[in-house]
Amino acid sequence: MVEPWTALGVALLKDLVFKDVLLELGKGALEDYVKDFFKDCIKGVETCHGTSLLKKALGEALQQFLKIVEDELEFGCNLSGAEIRDGYEIAIEKFIRHQEVKPLLGQAFAKDCRVIDSKQLGKIWRQHYPQAMPTEFDWNGVAKEYVKEVKRIIKQSPELRAILELELQESIEKNTKEIAGISPDFNLKAYQEGLQERYANLNLDSLDTSVYDYREKLKVWQVFIAQNVRECKEFVPQVYEIPKEHQRRLRESNELEAEVDLEAWERYKEVYYEQPVRPILDVVNEIWQYDSHRYLVILGDPGSGKSIFLQYLALNWARSPLDNVIELPIPLLIELRTYNRDRNSGECQDLLEFFHKGNVICRLNQHQLQEKLKAGKVLVMFDGLDEVFEPTQREKVITDIHRFTNEYPKVRVIVTSRIIGYKHQRLRDAKFRHFLLQDLESEQIQDFIYRWHELTFTDEADKERKRERLQRAIDTSKAIGELAGNPLLLTMMAILNRNQELPRDRPELYNQASRVLLHQWDVERKLLADPRVDVVAIDYKDKQAILRQIAYFMQAADKGLAGNLIRGSDLERILTGYLKSVEVSNPRTIARLLIEQLRGRNFILCFLGGDSYGFVHRTFLEYFCASEFVERFSKRGIEGGLTLEELKTEVFGKHWQDESWHEVLRLIAGMIDTSFAGELIDYLMTLDGEEEKFINLFLAAECLSDVRNPAAIPSTAAKLLQQLYELMDYGSFLSVVRSDVDIEYNNTVTQIHTQAVAAVAVTWKDDPNTLPWLKQQVQAERNGTVRYAAVAEIARGWKNDPNTLPWLKQQVYLLKQQLQTNHFKIVRRAVVQEIARGWKDEPDTLPLLKQWAQADEDWVVRAAAVQELARGWKEEPETLVILKQRVQVDNHEYVRRVAICELARGWKNEPDSLTILKQRVQVDNHEYVRRVAICELARGWKNEPDSLAILKQRLQVDESATVRYAAVQQIARGWKDDPDTLPLLKQWVQADDSAAVRQAAVQELARGWKDDSKTLPLLKQKVHKDDDCDVRYAAVQELARGWKDEPDTLPLLKQRAQTDDYYDVRRLAIEELAHGWKDEAWMLEFLCNRVLNDPFERKEDSENNPRQLALAIIIKQYPNHPQTLPLLNDRAENDSDEQLREWARKKLVELTDGRGVLHTP
């Protein structure tokens, strides 16, 4: 017996549990449903003469779909009919009415349809319906069975087949008419060919390839290495590392957002470096997996690989057989410089028309392209936003991109830009996620070198020799290794390596590298093409001289060598001045032509964006700056020259304390005669470097390692070595620390000893006494960090010594006897790490690591072994097994933490990873493990439906303040755009019982929602009224740093500094006042008052006295004031805190000359 479904003319199956779902659907008007259902396979459904047939086909198809879902729940998931009806009937009724589900199911009627998108069906269910399907439910199987049933429905209805065949015929006629007309067609084969013609060959225009013809021998897909990226959540920290003056000019030209104060910048930078480094291809894959991730901006320096990455994506599609890619998204690669030019000239009005009739590789019919865009079957890649040079034009292009994403919301979009001059806010507001390209890592560099030599050498012996030579140079030379991280410069070194060994001494390496880059700065070709100028000969030496002058100008500018940046107007002035000096006519015109040339291609000098230019790598800034000083030294005795005494005092004397100058000083020592270099090293040894942690001696050692012939200055070398040996006895490491001062002292002693070890190991590597001395340091009674450094130096510097590996293995077992101290644990960890990284291919290494990871009694060793296994042997099947085992059974929380991090980051797509993570979040007995699990869950599985719910649950029920604090932090940062987040934060700030929750909420509210009208009042409320000192501390800190100019901030901070019950809140308020208002006339009196009247009474050795902080600030800011010395004397004698009295006495000894006169510290 069957019941009629009269609206559709279909007989219902009697045993169908979901029968009422169809009956309810049949009660409504079905015209719109039919239209939506068939819209992707039948055009003009509303005018189709077979509407009743389509309704019937729809009814039969839906009935079969519901029956298949029902069978899967019953037989695949073992649910009863009652469980199916009660648990899923309401949800399934809503599901088949969903706007995205209807056309998905209708696609099964399309010609040649073999499968529908089961993943999308499952995704829609998970996102919109709270009743989760059982884990055994198979959406893929349901989709396959459904398509089979639809084919049966079509086969059984001749009338339906006729309608579908007519639709196909009309589509063919339409396409034929358009091809016959003047409109461009939609020839994807021609587009594929155009992409390959334009982008397939590796572009080496910026490099000298005259020694070997690489043309058409290297294809992009053969050598492209997919880099890693890091997400820029709030902003790009690198933008704010440029000189302040340049930031101001960028803001004036509307190419930089508002100024960021130092504290905010540090916070943003911290957030940036907290983000995991991820493969760029994983990030791109996410734009298809999650609707919230469909838009990307990829930022990077010149030569970092932005453009080649987009070309690689396009070529992947273009090289595939057309039959394979016909249903895949079409990559549209738009060079924004060309688009902007075409739009300004009237060639096109918008992006769609640009592909229809603009200057593109292959024009595509805009009507058919629009259909693809609406369906989301396109990946649009906008390359080179920075190459739209004029800021107002760039803003218009950004508007076009934003409008484009609004018009076609299903499309996926990638934009690339250089960093300088890029303003992130508008695209961030348009839901674009921002990522910064990272330098190539060692494994990626190795991969590139292998591929390059496989493709460019035919002789096997020559290929192997040259490949090993380049790899060895990168591994053993810090300078070469730094250059190799940039893809352009790595390619340059591969070219240079073909006909010569890369020079070991850095000045010569940079000289050779600059030759390769300067060769292609084809100034003459640019000038010959311009009728305004006469023929000019600008040779290699002229180019070098120009670059020396530019580098010299940069080092004298704001921020000096720390900023590799020069404005266009300054660059033009230097170029013009040089051209005048060599008597070139039209120097200003030529200078402007050369600058214009830099905007088009990366040479050794390149365009950075925002009317800014710089060297393609800061190494070349340092090299040419050093070259200019050496050039001037060579002219000593004549006008413009530099004497040895001036080189000592004006160059080395002024800059030895500035680490950004060290590379330049070392290069100078390596480029001048050894006898002069020896005098410079002697000069450095005479300086008093204790206040600077003896940086003068470490710089002297570096200079000695760079001189041409160190054997020519033996007395200088011997004297320096002795001074470094003596540094190992400097200070005495405190085994018990009582205060921050003690911690700082220990850190200083450790840093000095560690640097001394490194300096001796590197500079005197060939001295037969060095290796025994280093081994002595490993066994010495020093702190673990120093011994760790000695192990690392032995492992890396003597890697090729056959005795090194046996010695390292021996240390693991010898030091096992002394596990009672952490110092020996740290050394064993160092040994494990060095063996894993330096001897990866040794047959014993992997078995040893497995043994250490699972069986060593020392948790430090187990953790190190787990980490090295995860990172170095990811493809080894047993690695994952060991990780899972350590996560769940290791008895030390640190090992479990390490294993969780590695599992979450290296095996994100492993089916069990998420389950294990959720389990650790809820059941691990250690708070630090639960905290790490929460952070990894939020970082890696943000889009999982229950991730946010799990975090909220831990926030409510976890007994640990650390875990609750982390949960608030992750919710605020990971779900910032969720409409519930801000109300929740406000609620937590005001009413949560947990002080940790309130503290975290205060910090996140202040940093993420500074402009919200309720944020400041809430902070003030917490400063005054919260009964927890940590919450008040957080509120005071955020108020001082984020609202300095608010009228209430200063009075409030003064009040907290004087009246807060908790000493650390008073201490913080004093510190913030001294930092933010240090030039105020009342400051000294205020600080003196705090020194004399703060009520601090010591209860623990580790507590920090506010009186001592105030006194330290007075000594630093008012060293010569008549009140300072008497106050210091008074506290040394009369303060109630013994620690402060002792500290004041030490300060008196340090800062006076024995006559009671205070020196400037």
JSON list of C-alpha atoms in Angstrom, two decimals, residues 919-1081:
[
{"chain": "A", "resi": 919, "resn": "GLN", "atom": "CA", "xyz": [41.34, 14.12, 25.52]},
{"chain": "A", "resi": 920, "resn": "ARG", "atom": "CA", "xyz": [44.45, 15.86, 26.91]},
{"chain": "A", "resi": 921, "resn": "VAL", "atom": "CA", "xyz": [42.55, 19.12, 27.29]},
{"chain": "A", "resi": 922, "resn": "GLN", "atom": "CA", "xyz": [40.06, 17.43, 29.58]},
{"chain": "A", "resi": 923, "resn": "VAL", "atom": "CA", "xyz": [41.80, 14.57, 31.39]},
{"chain": "A", "resi": 924, "resn": "ASP", "atom": "CA", "xyz": [45.53, 15.29, 31.71]},
{"chain": "A", "resi": 925, "resn": "ASN", "atom": "CA", "xyz": [46.44, 15.70, 35.36]},
{"chain": "A", "resi": 926, "resn": "HIS", "atom": "CA", "xyz": [48.92, 18.52, 34.80]},
{"chain": "A", "resi": 927, "resn": "GLU", "atom": "CA", "xyz": [47.80, 22.09, 34.19]},
{"chain": "A", "resi": 928, "resn": "TYR", "atom": "CA", "xyz": [50.68, 22.92, 31.81]},
{"chain": "A", "resi": 929, "resn": "VAL", "atom": "CA", "xyz": [49.77, 20.00, 29.55]},
{"chain": "A", "resi": 930, "resn": "ARG", "atom": "CA", "xyz": [46.13, 21.07, 29.47]},
{"chain": "A", "resi": 931, "resn": "ARG", "atom": "CA", "xyz": [47.20, 24.64, 28.70]},
{"chain": "A", "resi": 932, "resn": "VAL", "atom": "CA", "xyz": [49.38, 23.55, 25.77]},
{"chain": "A", "resi": 933, "resn": "ALA", "atom": "CA", "xyz": [46.60, 21.32, 24.46]},
{"chain": "A", "resi": 934, "resn": "ILE", "atom": "CA", "xyz": [44.15, 24.24, 24.60]},
{"chain": "A", "resi": 935, "resn": "CYS", "atom": "CA", "xyz": [46.55, 26.49, 22.69]},
{"chain": "A", "resi": 936, "resn": "GLU", "atom": "CA", "xyz": [47.20, 23.88, 20.00]},
{"chain": "A", "resi": 937, "resn": "LEU", "atom": "CA", "xyz": [43.47, 23.16, 19.64]},
{"chain": "A", "resi": 938, "resn": "ALA", "atom": "CA", "xyz": [42.75, 26.87, 19.12]},
{"chain": "A", "resi": 939, "resn": "ARG", "atom": "CA", "xyz": [45.67, 27.30, 16.75]},
{"chain": "A", "resi": 940, "resn": "GLY", "atom": "CA", "xyz": [45.20, 24.27, 14.54]},
{"chain": "A", "resi": 941, "resn": "TRP", "atom": "CA", "xyz": [41.51, 23.41, 14.76]},
{"chain": "A", "resi": 942, "resn": "LYS", "atom": "CA", "xyz": [39.85, 26.81, 15.08]},
{"chain": "A", "resi": 943, "resn": "ASN", "atom": "CA", "xyz": [37.25, 25.88, 12.48]},
{"chain": "A", "resi": 944, "resn": "GLU", "atom": "CA", "xyz": [36.20, 22.63, 14.13]},
{"chain": "A", "resi": 945, "resn": "PRO", "atom": "CA", "xyz": [32.57, 23.08, 15.28]},
{"chain": "A", "resi": 946, "resn": "ASP", "atom": "CA", "xyz": [33.22, 22.22, 18.94]},
{"chain": "A", "resi": 947, "resn": "SER", "atom": "CA", "xyz": [36.64, 23.88, 19.49]},
{"chain": "A", "resi": 948, "resn": "LEU", "atom": "CA", "xyz": [35.17, 27.10, 20.83]},
{"chain": "A", "resi": 949, "resn": "ALA", "atom": "CA", "xyz": [32.75, 25.19, 23.05]},
{"chain": "A", "resi": 950, "resn": "ILE", "atom": "CA", "xyz": [35.62, 23.15, 24.55]},
{"chain": "A", "resi": 951, "resn": "LEU", "atom": "CA", "xyz": [37.57, 26.33, 25.38]},
{"chain": "A", "resi": 952, "resn": "LYS", "atom": "CA", "xyz": [34.52, 27.88, 27.03]},
{"chain": "A", "resi": 953, "resn": "GLN", "atom": "CA", "xyz": [33.98, 24.70, 29.02]},
{"chain": "A", "resi": 954, "resn": "ARG", "atom": "CA", "xyz": [37.59, 24.65, 30.32]},
{"chain": "A", "resi": 955, "resn": "LEU", "atom": "CA", "xyz": [37.22, 28.29, 31.24]},
{"chain": "A", "resi": 956, "resn": "GLN", "atom": "CA", "xyz": [34.31, 27.38, 33.49]},
{"chain": "A", "resi": 957, "resn": "VAL", "atom": "CA", "xyz": [35.36, 24.04, 35.00]},
{"chain": "A", "resi": 958, "resn": "ASP", "atom": "CA", "xyz": [39.15, 23.79, 34.97]},
{"chain": "A", "resi": 959, "resn": "GLU", "atom": "CA", "xyz": [40.62, 24.17, 38.44]},
{"chain": "A", "resi": 960, "resn": "SER", "atom": "CA", "xyz": [43.86, 25.69, 37.13]},
{"chain": "A", "resi": 961, "resn": "ALA", "atom": "CA", "xyz": [44.21, 29.47, 36.79]},
{"chain": "A", "resi": 962, "resn": "THR", "atom": "CA", "xyz": [46.87, 28.88, 34.13]},
{"chain": "A", "resi": 963, "resn": "VAL", "atom": "CA", "xyz": [44.45, 26.89, 31.97]},
{"chain": "A", "resi": 964, "resn": "ARG", "atom": "CA", "xyz": [41.58, 29.36, 32.41]},
{"chain": "A", "resi": 965, "resn": "TYR", "atom": "CA", "xyz": [43.91, 32.25, 31.57]},
{"chain": "A", "resi": 966, "resn": "ALA", "atom": "CA", "xyz": [45.00, 30.48, 28.36]},
{"chain": "A", "resi": 967, "resn": "ALA", "atom": "CA", "xyz": [41.39, 29.76, 27.39]},
{"chain": "A", "resi": 968, "resn": "VAL", "atom": "CA", "xyz": [40.43, 33.43, 27.61]},
{"chain": "A", "resi": 969, "resn": "GLN", "atom": "CA", "xyz": [43.51, 34.43, 25.65]},
{"chain": "A", "resi": 970, "resn": "GLN", "atom": "CA", "xyz": [42.84, 31.94, 22.85]},
{"chain": "A", "resi": 971, "resn": "ILE", "atom": "CA", "xyz": [39.14, 32.84, 22.57]},
{"chain": "A", "resi": 972, "resn": "ALA", "atom": "CA", "xyz": [39.92, 36.56, 22.37]},
{"chain": "A", "resi": 973, "resn": "ARG", "atom": "CA", "xyz": [42.63, 36.13, 19.75]},
{"chain": "A", "resi": 974, "resn": "GLY", "atom": "CA", "xyz": [41.28, 33.26, 17.71]},
{"chain": "A", "resi": 975, "resn": "TRP", "atom": "CA", "xyz": [37.61, 34.27, 17.65]},
{"chain": "A", "resi": 976, "resn": "LYS", "atom": "CA", "xyz": [38.02, 38.06, 17.67]},
{"chain": "A", "resi": 977, "resn": "ASP", "atom": "CA", "xyz": [35.42, 38.48, 14.92]},
{"chain": "A", "resi": 978, "resn": "ASP", "atom": "CA", "xyz": [32.86, 36.22, 16.57]},
{"chain": "A", "resi": 979, "resn": "PRO", "atom": "CA", "xyz": [29.95, 38.47, 17.69]},
{"chain": "A", "resi": 980, "resn": "ASP", "atom": "CA", "xyz": [29.86, 36.76, 21.12]},
{"chain": "A", "resi": 981, "resn": "THR", "atom": "CA", "xyz": [33.53, 37.36, 21.97]},
{"chain": "A", "resi": 982, "resn": "LEU", "atom": "CA", "xyz": [33.42, 41.02, 23.00]},
{"chain": "A", "resi": 983, "resn": "PRO", "atom": "CA", "xyz": [30.30, 40.66, 25.21]},
{"chain": "A", "resi": 984, "resn": "LEU", "atom": "CA", "xyz": [31.87, 37.61, 26.85]},
{"chain": "A", "resi": 985, "resn": "LEU", "atom": "CA", "xyz": [35.12, 39.47, 27.56]},
{"chain": "A", "resi": 986, "resn": "LYS", "atom": "CA", "xyz": [33.22, 42.34, 29.17]},
{"chain": "A", "resi": 987, "resn": "GLN", "atom": "CA", "xyz": [31.26, 39.87, 31.25]},
{"chain": "A", "resi": 988, "resn": "TRP", "atom": "CA", "xyz": [34.42, 38.05, 32.36]},
{"chain": "A", "resi": 989, "resn": "VAL", "atom": "CA", "xyz": [36.16, 41.32, 33.24]},
{"chain": "A", "resi": 990, "resn": "GLN", "atom": "CA", "xyz": [33.33, 42.38, 35.53]},
{"chain": "A", "resi": 991, "resn": "ALA", "atom": "CA", "xyz": [31.87, 39.27, 37.04]},
{"chain": "A", "resi": 992, "resn": "ASP", "atom": "CA", "xyz": [33.95, 36.11, 36.71]},
{"chain": "A", "resi": 993, "resn": "ASP", "atom": "CA", "xyz": [34.89, 34.49, 40.03]},
{"chain": "A", "resi": 994, "resn": "SER", "atom": "CA", "xyz": [38.34, 33.54, 38.75]},
{"chain": "A", "resi": 995, "resn": "ALA", "atom": "CA", "xyz": [41.04, 36.21, 39.07]},
{"chain": "A", "resi": 996, "resn": "ALA", "atom": "CA", "xyz": [42.97, 34.56, 36.22]},
{"chain": "A", "resi": 997, "resn": "VAL", "atom": "CA", "xyz": [39.97, 34.90, 33.92]},
{"chain": "A", "resi": 998, "resn": "ARG", "atom": "CA", "xyz": [39.48, 38.55, 34.88]},
{"chain": "A", "resi": 999, "resn": "GLN", "atom": "CA", "xyz": [43.19, 39.29, 34.39]},
{"chain": "A", "resi": 1000, "resn": "ALA", "atom": "CA", "xyz": [43.33, 37.70, 30.94]},
{"chain": "A", "resi": 1001, "resn": "ALA", "atom": "CA", "xyz": [40.07, 39.36, 29.91]},
{"chain": "A", "resi": 1002, "resn": "VAL", "atom": "CA", "xyz": [41.40, 42.78, 30.98]},
{"chain": "A", "resi": 1003, "resn": "GLN", "atom": "CA", "xyz": [44.54, 42.33, 28.88]},
{"chain": "A", "resi": 1004, "resn": "GLU", "atom": "CA", "xyz": [42.77, 41.02, 25.79]},
{"chain": "A", "resi": 1005, "resn": "LEU", "atom": "CA", "xyz": [40.01, 43.64, 25.96]},
{"chain": "A", "resi": 1006, "resn": "ALA", "atom": "CA", "xyz": [42.58, 46.46, 26.20]},
{"chain": "A", "resi": 1007, "resn": "ARG", "atom": "CA", "xyz": [44.72, 45.14, 23.36]},
{"chain": "A", "resi": 1008, "resn": "GLY", "atom": "CA", "xyz": [42.05, 43.93, 20.95]},
{"chain": "A", "resi": 1009, "resn": "TRP", "atom": "CA", "xyz": [39.20, 46.39, 21.53]},
{"chain": "A", "resi": 1010, "resn": "LYS", "atom": "CA", "xyz": [40.97, 49.60, 22.50]},
{"chain": "A", "resi": 1011, "resn": "ASP", "atom": "CA", "xyz": [38.48, 51.74, 20.55]},
{"chain": "A", "resi": 1012, "resn": "ASP", "atom": "CA", "xyz": [35.38, 50.25, 22.13]},
{"chain": "A", "resi": 1013, "resn": "SER", "atom": "CA", "xyz": [33.60, 52.84, 24.29]},
{"chain": "A", "resi": 1014, "resn": "LYS", "atom": "CA", "xyz": [33.32, 50.49, 27.31]},
{"chain": "A", "resi": 1015, "resn": "THR", "atom": "CA", "xyz": [36.97, 49.41, 27.41]},
{"chain": "A", "resi": 1016, "resn": "LEU", "atom": "CA", "xyz": [38.46, 52.42, 29.22]},
{"chain": "A", "resi": 1017, "resn": "PRO", "atom": "CA", "xyz": [35.71, 52.64, 31.89]},
{"chain": "A", "resi": 1018, "resn": "LEU", "atom": "CA", "xyz": [36.10, 48.93, 32.60]},
{"chain": "A", "resi": 1019, "resn": "LEU", "atom": "CA", "xyz": [39.86, 49.29, 33.01]},
{"chain": "A", "resi": 1020, "resn": "LYS", "atom": "CA", "xyz": [39.44, 52.17, 35.45]},
{"chain": "A", "resi": 1021, "resn": "GLN", "atom": "CA", "xyz": [36.91, 50.15, 37.39]},
{"chain": "A", "resi": 1022, "resn": "LYS", "atom": "CA", "xyz": [39.33, 47.24, 37.68]},
{"chain": "A", "resi": 1023, "resn": "VAL", "atom": "CA", "xyz": [42.19, 49.50, 38.78]},
{"chain": "A", "resi": 1024, "resn": "HIS", "atom": "CA", "xyz": [40.08, 50.90, 41.63]},
{"chain": "A", "resi": 1025, "resn": "LYS", "atom": "CA", "xyz": [37.87, 48.06, 42.73]},
{"chain": "A", "resi": 1026, "resn": "ASP", "atom": "CA", "xyz": [39.15, 44.60, 41.84]},
{"chain": "A", "resi": 1027, "resn": "ASP", "atom": "CA", "xyz": [40.19, 42.77, 44.99]},
{"chain": "A", "resi": 1028, "resn": "ASP", "atom": "CA", "xyz": [42.86, 40.71, 43.22]},
{"chain": "A", "resi": 1029, "resn": "CYS", "atom": "CA", "xyz": [46.34, 42.24, 42.88]},
{"chain": "A", "resi": 1030, "resn": "ASP", "atom": "CA", "xyz": [47.12, 40.51, 39.56]},
{"chain": "A", "resi": 1031, "resn": "VAL", "atom": "CA", "xyz": [43.98, 41.93, 37.97]},
{"chain": "A", "resi": 1032, "resn": "ARG", "atom": "CA", "xyz": [44.82, 45.44, 39.23]},
{"chain": "A", "resi": 1033, "resn": "TYR", "atom": "CA", "xyz": [48.38, 44.98, 37.97]},
{"chain": "A", "resi": 1034, "resn": "ALA", "atom": "CA", "xyz": [47.13, 44.08, 34.46]},
{"chain": "A", "resi": 1035, "resn": "ALA", "atom": "CA", "xyz": [44.67, 46.99, 34.42]},
{"chain": "A", "resi": 1036, "resn": "VAL", "atom": "CA", "xyz": [47.31, 49.52, 35.53]},
{"chain": "A", "resi": 1037, "resn": "GLN", "atom": "CA", "xyz": [49.75, 48.27, 32.90]},
{"chain": "A", "resi": 1038, "resn": "GLU", "atom": "CA", "xyz": [47.24, 48.38, 30.05]},
{"chain": "A", "resi": 1039, "resn": "LEU", "atom": "CA", "xyz": [45.94, 51.80, 31.10]},
{"chain": "A", "resi": 1040, "resn": "ALA", "atom": "CA", "xyz": [49.45, 53.31, 31.25]},
{"chain": "A", "resi": 1041, "resn": "ARG", "atom": "CA", "xyz": [50.50, 51.92, 27.88]},
{"chain": "A", "resi": 1042, "resn": "GLY", "atom": "CA", "xyz": [47.32, 52.33, 25.90]},
{"chain": "A", "resi": 1043, "resn": "TRP", "atom": "CA", "xyz": [45.74, 55.49, 27.31]},
{"chain": "A", "resi": 1044, "resn": "LYS", "atom": "CA", "xyz": [48.71, 57.67, 28.32]},
{"chain": "A", "resi": 1045, "resn": "ASP", "atom": "CA", "xyz": [47.06, 60.86, 27.00]},
{"chain": "A", "resi": 1046, "resn": "GLU", "atom": "CA", "xyz": [43.73, 60.34, 28.75]},
{"chain": "A", "resi": 1047, "resn": "PRO", "atom": "CA", "xyz": [43.29, 63.06, 31.42]},
{"chain": "A", "resi": 1048, "resn": "ASP", "atom": "CA", "xyz": [42.45, 60.56, 34.18]},
{"chain": "A", "resi": 1049, "resn": "THR", "atom": "CA", "xyz": [45.43, 58.27, 33.55]},
{"chain": "A", "resi": 1050, "resn": "LEU", "atom": "CA", "xyz": [48.14, 60.28, 35.33]},
{"chain": "A", "resi": 1051, "resn": "PRO", "atom": "CA", "xyz": [46.18, 60.92, 38.56]},
{"chain": "A", "resi": 1052, "resn": "LEU", "atom": "CA", "xyz": [45.10, 57.30, 38.66]},
{"chain": "A", "resi": 1053, "resn": "LEU", "atom": "CA", "xyz": [48.68, 56.00, 38.25]},
{"chain": "A", "resi": 1054, "resn": "LYS", "atom": "CA", "xyz": [49.95, 58.35, 40.99]},
{"chain": "A", "resi": 1055, "resn": "GLN", "atom": "CA", "xyz": [47.22, 57.10, 43.28]},
{"chain": "A", "resi": 1056, "resn": "ARG", "atom": "CA", "xyz": [48.10, 53.44, 42.62]},
{"chain": "A", "resi": 1057, "resn": "ALA", "atom": "CA", "xyz": [51.81, 54.15, 43.10]},
{"chain": "A", "resi": 1058, "resn": "GLN", "atom": "CA", "xyz": [51.08, 55.52, 46.59]},
{"chain": "A", "resi": 1059, "resn": "THR", "atom": "CA", "xyz": [48.06, 53.67, 47.95]},
{"chain": "A", "resi": 1060, "resn": "ASP", "atom": "CA", "xyz": [47.70, 50.22, 46.36]},
{"chain": "A", "resi": 1061, "resn": "ASP", "atom": "CA", "xyz": [47.85, 47.42, 48.95]},
{"chain": "A", "resi": 1062, "resn": "TYR", "atom": "CA", "xyz": [50.09, 45.24, 46.78]},
{"chain": "A", "resi": 1063, "resn": "TYR", "atom": "CA", "xyz": [53.77, 46.16, 46.47]},
{"chain": "A", "resi": 1064, "resn": "ASP", "atom": "CA", "xyz": [54.07, 44.96, 42.85]},
{"chain": "A", "resi": 1065, "resn": "VAL", "atom": "CA", "xyz": [51.18, 47.17, 41.67]},
{"chain": "A", "resi": 1066, "resn": "ARG", "atom": "CA", "xyz": [52.84, 50.17, 43.35]},
{"chain": "A", "resi": 1067, "resn": "ARG", "atom": "CA", "xyz": [56.15, 49.18, 41.75]},
{"chain": "A", "resi": 1068, "resn": "LEU", "atom": "CA", "xyz": [54.57, 48.91, 38.29]},
{"chain": "A", "resi": 1069, "resn": "ALA", "atom": "CA", "xyz": [52.83, 52.29, 38.64]},
{"chain": "A", "resi": 1070, "resn": "ILE", "atom": "CA", "xyz": [56.16, 53.92, 39.59]},
{"chain": "A", "resi": 1071, "resn": "GLU", "atom": "CA", "xyz": [57.86, 52.30, 36.59]},
{"chain": "A", "resi": 1072, "resn": "GLU", "atom": "CA", "xyz": [55.15, 53.37, 34.13]},
{"chain": "A", "resi": 1073, "resn": "LEU", "atom": "CA", "xyz": [55.13, 56.94, 35.48]},
{"chain": "A", "resi": 1074, "resn": "ALA", "atom": "CA", "xyz": [58.92, 57.20, 35.23]},
{"chain": "A", "resi": 1075, "resn": "HIS", "atom": "CA", "xyz": [58.82, 55.91, 31.67]},
{"chain": "A", "resi": 1076, "resn": "GLY", "atom": "CA", "xyz": [55.87, 57.90, 30.36]},
{"chain": "A", "resi": 1077, "resn": "TRP", "atom": "CA", "xyz": [56.34, 61.19, 32.21]},
{"chain": "A", "resi": 1078, "resn": "LYS", "atom": "CA", "xyz": [60.12, 61.23, 32.80]},
{"chain": "A", "resi": 1079, "resn": "ASP", "atom": "CA", "xyz": [60.58, 64.84, 31.65]},
{"chain": "A", "resi": 1080, "resn": "GLU", "atom": "CA", "xyz": [57.97, 66.30, 33.98]},
{"chain": "A", "resi": 1081, "resn": "ALA", "atom": "CA", "xyz": [59.23, 68.83, 36.56]}
]
